[in-house]
mmCIF file of C-alpha atoms and ligand atoms in Angstrom:
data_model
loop_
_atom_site.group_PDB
_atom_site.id
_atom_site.type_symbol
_atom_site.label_atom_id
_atom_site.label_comp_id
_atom_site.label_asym_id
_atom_site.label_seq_id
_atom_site.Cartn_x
_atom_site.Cartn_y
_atom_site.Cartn_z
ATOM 1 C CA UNK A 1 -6.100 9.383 122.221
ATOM 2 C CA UNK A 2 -9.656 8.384 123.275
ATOM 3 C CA UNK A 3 -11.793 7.971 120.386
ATOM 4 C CA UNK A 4 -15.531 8.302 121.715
ATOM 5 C CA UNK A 5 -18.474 7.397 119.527
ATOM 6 C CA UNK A 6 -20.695 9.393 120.442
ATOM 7 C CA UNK A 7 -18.449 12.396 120.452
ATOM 8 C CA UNK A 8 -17.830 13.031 116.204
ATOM 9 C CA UNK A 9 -17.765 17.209 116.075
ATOM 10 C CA UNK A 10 -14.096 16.940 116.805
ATOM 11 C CA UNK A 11 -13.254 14.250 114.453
ATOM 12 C CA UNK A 12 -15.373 15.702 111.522
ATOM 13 C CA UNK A 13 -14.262 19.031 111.366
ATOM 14 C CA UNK A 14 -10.488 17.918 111.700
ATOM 15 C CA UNK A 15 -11.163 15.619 108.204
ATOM 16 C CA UNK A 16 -12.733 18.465 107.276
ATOM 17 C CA UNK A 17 -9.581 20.483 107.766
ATOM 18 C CA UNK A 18 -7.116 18.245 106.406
ATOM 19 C CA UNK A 19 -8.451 17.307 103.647
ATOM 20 C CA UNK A 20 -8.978 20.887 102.693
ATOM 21 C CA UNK A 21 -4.894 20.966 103.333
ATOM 22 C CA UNK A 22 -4.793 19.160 100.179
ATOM 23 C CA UNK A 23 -2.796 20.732 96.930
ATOM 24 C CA UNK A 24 -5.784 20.148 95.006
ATOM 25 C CA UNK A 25 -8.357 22.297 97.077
ATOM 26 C CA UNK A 26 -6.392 25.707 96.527
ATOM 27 C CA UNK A 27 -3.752 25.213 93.910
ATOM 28 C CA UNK A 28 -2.548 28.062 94.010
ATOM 29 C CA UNK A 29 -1.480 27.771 97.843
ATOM 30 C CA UNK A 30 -0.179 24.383 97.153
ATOM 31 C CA UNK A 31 -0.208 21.699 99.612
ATOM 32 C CA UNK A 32 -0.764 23.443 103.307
ATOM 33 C CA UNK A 33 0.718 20.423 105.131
ATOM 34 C CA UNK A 34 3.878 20.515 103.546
ATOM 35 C CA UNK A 35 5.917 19.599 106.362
ATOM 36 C CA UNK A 36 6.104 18.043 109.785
ATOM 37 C CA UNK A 37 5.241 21.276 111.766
ATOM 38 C CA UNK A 38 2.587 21.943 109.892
ATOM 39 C CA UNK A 39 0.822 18.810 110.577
ATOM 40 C CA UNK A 40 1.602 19.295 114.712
ATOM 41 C CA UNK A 41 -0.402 23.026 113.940
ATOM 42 C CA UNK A 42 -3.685 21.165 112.811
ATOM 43 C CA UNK A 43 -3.626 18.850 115.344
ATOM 44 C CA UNK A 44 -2.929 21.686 117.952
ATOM 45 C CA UNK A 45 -5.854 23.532 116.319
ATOM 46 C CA UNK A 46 -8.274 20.778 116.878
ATOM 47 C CA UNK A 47 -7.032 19.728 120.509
ATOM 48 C CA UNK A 48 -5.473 16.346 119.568
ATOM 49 C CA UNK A 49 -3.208 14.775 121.250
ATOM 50 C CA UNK A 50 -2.509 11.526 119.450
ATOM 51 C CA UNK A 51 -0.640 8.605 121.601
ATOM 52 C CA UNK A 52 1.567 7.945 118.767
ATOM 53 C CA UNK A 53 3.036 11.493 119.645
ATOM 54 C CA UNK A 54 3.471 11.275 123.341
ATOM 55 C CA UNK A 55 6.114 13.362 125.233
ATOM 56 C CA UNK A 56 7.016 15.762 122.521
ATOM 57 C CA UNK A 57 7.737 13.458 119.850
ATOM 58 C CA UNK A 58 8.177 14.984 116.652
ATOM 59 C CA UNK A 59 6.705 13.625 113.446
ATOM 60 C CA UNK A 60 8.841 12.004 110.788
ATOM 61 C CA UNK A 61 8.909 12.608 107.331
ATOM 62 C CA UNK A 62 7.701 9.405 106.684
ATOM 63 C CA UNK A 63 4.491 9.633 109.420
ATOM 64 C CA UNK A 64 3.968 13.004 107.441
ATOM 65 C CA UNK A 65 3.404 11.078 104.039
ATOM 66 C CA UNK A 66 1.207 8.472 105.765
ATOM 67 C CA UNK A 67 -1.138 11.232 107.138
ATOM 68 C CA UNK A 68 -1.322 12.807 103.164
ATOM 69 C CA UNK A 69 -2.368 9.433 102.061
ATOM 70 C CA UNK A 70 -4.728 9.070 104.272
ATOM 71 C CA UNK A 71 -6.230 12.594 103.000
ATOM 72 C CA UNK A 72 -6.926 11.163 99.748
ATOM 73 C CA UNK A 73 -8.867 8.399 101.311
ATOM 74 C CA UNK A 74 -10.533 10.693 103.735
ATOM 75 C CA UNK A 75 -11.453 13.033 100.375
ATOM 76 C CA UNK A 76 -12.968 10.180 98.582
ATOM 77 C CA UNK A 77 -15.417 9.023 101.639
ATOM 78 C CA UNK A 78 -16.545 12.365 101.515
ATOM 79 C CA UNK A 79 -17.161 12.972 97.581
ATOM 80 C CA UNK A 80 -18.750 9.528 97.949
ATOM 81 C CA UNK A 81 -22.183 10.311 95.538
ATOM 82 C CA UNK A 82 -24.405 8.222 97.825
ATOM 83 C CA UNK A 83 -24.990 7.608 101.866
ATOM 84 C CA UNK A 84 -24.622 3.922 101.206
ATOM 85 C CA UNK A 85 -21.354 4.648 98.866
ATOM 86 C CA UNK A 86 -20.184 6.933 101.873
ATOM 87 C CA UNK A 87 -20.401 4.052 104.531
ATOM 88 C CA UNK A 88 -18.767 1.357 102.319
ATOM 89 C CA UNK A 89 -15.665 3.725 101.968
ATOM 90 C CA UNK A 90 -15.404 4.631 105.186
ATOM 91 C CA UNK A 91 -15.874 0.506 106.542
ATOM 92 C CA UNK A 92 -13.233 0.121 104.170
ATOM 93 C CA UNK A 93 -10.966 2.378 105.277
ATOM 94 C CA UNK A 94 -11.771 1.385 109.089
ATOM 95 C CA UNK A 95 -10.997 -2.119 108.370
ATOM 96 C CA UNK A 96 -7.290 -1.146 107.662
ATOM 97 C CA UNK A 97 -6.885 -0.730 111.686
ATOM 98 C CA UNK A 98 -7.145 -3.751 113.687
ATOM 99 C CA UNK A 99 -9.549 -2.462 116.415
ATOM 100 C CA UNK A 100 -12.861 -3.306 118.148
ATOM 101 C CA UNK A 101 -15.823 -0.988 120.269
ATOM 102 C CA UNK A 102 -16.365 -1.790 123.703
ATOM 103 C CA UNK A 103 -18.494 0.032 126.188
ATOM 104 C CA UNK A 104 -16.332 1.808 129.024
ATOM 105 C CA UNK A 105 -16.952 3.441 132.283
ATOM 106 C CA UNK A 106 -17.221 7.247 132.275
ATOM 107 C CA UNK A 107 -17.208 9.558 134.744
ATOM 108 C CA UNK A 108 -19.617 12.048 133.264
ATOM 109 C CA UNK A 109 -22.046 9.566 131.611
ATOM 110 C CA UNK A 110 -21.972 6.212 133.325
ATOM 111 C CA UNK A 111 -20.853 4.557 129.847
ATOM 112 C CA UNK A 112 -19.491 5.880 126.526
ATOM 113 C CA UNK A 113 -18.648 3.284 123.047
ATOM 114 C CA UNK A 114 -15.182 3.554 122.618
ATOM 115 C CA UNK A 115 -12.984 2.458 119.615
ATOM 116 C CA UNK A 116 -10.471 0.617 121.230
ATOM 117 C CA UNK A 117 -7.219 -0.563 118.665
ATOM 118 C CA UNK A 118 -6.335 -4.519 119.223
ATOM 119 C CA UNK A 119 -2.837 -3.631 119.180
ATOM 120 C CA UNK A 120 -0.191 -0.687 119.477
ATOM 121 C CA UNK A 121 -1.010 1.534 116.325
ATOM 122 C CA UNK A 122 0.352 4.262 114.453
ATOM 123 C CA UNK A 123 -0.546 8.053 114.335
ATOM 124 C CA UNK A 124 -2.349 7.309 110.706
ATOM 125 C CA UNK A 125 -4.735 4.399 112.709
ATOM 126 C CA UNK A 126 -5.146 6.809 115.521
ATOM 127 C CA UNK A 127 -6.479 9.076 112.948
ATOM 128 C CA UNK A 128 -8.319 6.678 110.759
ATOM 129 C CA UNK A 129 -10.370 5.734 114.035
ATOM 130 C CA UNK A 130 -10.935 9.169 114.874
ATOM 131 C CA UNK A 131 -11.622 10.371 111.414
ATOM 132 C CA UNK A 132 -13.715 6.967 110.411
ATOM 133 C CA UNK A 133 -15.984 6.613 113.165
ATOM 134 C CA UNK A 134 -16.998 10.914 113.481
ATOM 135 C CA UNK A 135 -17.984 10.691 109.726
ATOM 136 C CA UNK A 136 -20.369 7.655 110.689
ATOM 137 C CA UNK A 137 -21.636 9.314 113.802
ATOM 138 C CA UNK A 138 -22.287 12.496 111.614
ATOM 139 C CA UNK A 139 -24.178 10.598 109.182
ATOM 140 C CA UNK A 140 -26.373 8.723 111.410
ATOM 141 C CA UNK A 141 -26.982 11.891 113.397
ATOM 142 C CA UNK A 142 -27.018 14.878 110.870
ATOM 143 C CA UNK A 143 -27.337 12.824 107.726
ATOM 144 C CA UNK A 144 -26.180 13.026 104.323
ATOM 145 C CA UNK A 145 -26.641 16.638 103.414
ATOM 146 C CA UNK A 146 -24.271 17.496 105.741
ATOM 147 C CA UNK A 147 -21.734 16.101 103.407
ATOM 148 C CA UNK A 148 -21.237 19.366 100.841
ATOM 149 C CA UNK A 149 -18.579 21.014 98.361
ATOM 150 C CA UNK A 150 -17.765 24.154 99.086
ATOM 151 C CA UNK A 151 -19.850 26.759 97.823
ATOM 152 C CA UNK A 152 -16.742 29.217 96.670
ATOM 153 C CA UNK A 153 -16.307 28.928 92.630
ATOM 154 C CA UNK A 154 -12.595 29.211 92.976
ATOM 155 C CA UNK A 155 -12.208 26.545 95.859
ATOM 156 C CA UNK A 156 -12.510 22.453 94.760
ATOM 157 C CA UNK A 157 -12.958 22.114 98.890
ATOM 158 C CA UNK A 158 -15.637 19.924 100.461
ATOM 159 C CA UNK A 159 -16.479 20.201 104.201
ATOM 160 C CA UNK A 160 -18.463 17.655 107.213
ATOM 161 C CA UNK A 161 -21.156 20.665 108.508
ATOM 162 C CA UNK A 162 -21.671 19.683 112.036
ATOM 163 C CA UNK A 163 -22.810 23.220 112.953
ATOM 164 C CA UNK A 164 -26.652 23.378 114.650
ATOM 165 C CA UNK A 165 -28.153 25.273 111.775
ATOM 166 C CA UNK A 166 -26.250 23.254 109.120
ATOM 167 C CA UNK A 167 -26.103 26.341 106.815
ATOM 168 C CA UNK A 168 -22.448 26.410 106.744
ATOM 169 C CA UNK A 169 -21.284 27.064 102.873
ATOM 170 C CA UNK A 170 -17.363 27.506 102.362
ATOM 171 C CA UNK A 171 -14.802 24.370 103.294
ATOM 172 C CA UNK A 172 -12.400 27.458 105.405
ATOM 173 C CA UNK A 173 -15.011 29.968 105.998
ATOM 174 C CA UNK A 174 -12.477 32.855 106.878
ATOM 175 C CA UNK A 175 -10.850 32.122 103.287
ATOM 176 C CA UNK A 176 -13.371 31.221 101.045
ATOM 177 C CA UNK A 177 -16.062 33.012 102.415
ATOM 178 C CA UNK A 178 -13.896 36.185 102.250
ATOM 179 C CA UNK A 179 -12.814 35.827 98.566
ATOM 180 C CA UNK A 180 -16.817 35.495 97.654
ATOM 181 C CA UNK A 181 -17.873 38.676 100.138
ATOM 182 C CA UNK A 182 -14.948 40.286 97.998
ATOM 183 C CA UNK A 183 -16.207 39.571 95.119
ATOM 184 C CA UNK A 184 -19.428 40.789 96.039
ATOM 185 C CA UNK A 185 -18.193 43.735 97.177
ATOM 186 C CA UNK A 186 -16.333 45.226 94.118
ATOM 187 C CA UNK A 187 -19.545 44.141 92.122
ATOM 188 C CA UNK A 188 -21.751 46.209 94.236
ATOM 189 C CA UNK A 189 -19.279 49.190 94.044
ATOM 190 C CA UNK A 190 -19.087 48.977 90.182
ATOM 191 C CA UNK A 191 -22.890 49.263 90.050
ATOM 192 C CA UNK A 192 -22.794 51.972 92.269
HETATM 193 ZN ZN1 ZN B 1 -13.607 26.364 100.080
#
């Protein structure tokens, strides 16, 4: 899996996703990566196709708890309180995964930076890279702001908003947006 530098939409929006898989973000749901499949869904969703997974391979249960500790990390980069505090964490966490950047050839663009790993790694580096170096690239682009919790009382979700406007306000907008326009809803009609 190619991780691009310039390219962090992709990567930001899948932390945003898994994180937001997390048991704490809707405890009622519980934990929405509860198993193997589950975690093959997301990356589906977001168009990943990690090395670590090549020809078919299935997850384990053990690369399963890997990617829900890395989660946690991934949740406190982005609850860190300050832009430095936020690029510390995420160094940190980058550091775990032998790797270096290198300028390579590309078709469409002449060049592109590319995170290259030193050495065969697992699906959690591939995702750490990924993951590590879109939050940077959002924050140097976007900035800080774009780092928010979700706007939905009932939801402890945060989100990476890499839209144009950067208005987006709910961590799952289909879910939490929908319980708030409910809300709304019933209020207006008991007024009415
Ligand atoms: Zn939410």
């Amino acid at each position: 899996m190619q991780v691009v530098l310039d390219d962090y939409v992709v990567g930001a929006s899948f932390a945003t996703d898994l994180v937001n898989t997390s048991p704490r973000v809707w405890v009622e749901a519980g934990d929405a990566l509860r198993d193997p499949q589950a975690l093959h869904d997301l990356l589906d969703e977001h168009g990943l196709s990690p090395d670590a997974l090549r020809n078919g391979r299935r997850l384990t249960g053990g690369e399963l708890a890997d990617v829900q500790a890395l989660r946690e990390e991934i949740r406190s980069i982005l609850d860190a309180p300050t832009s430095d505090e936020l690029v510390d964490r995420t160094d940190q966490l980058l550091q775990t995964v032998p790797h270096h950047v290198r300028l390579v050839p590309d078709a469409q663009f002449d060049y592109r930076w590319n995170a290259l790993p030193d050495r065969r790694i697992d699906l959690t580096g591939e995702l750490t890279l990924l993951i590590g170096y879109s939050l940077l690239g959002t924050l140097r682009t976007l900035g800080y702001e774009r780092f928010r919790p979700c706007a939905s009382p009932t939801c402890n979700g945060v989100f990476v908003d890499t839209s144009r406007g950067g208005r987006r306000r709910y961590c799952m907008p289909a879910l939490c947006g929908n319980r708030i326009n409910v809300a709304n809803h019933r209020q207006r009609q008991r007024r009415t």
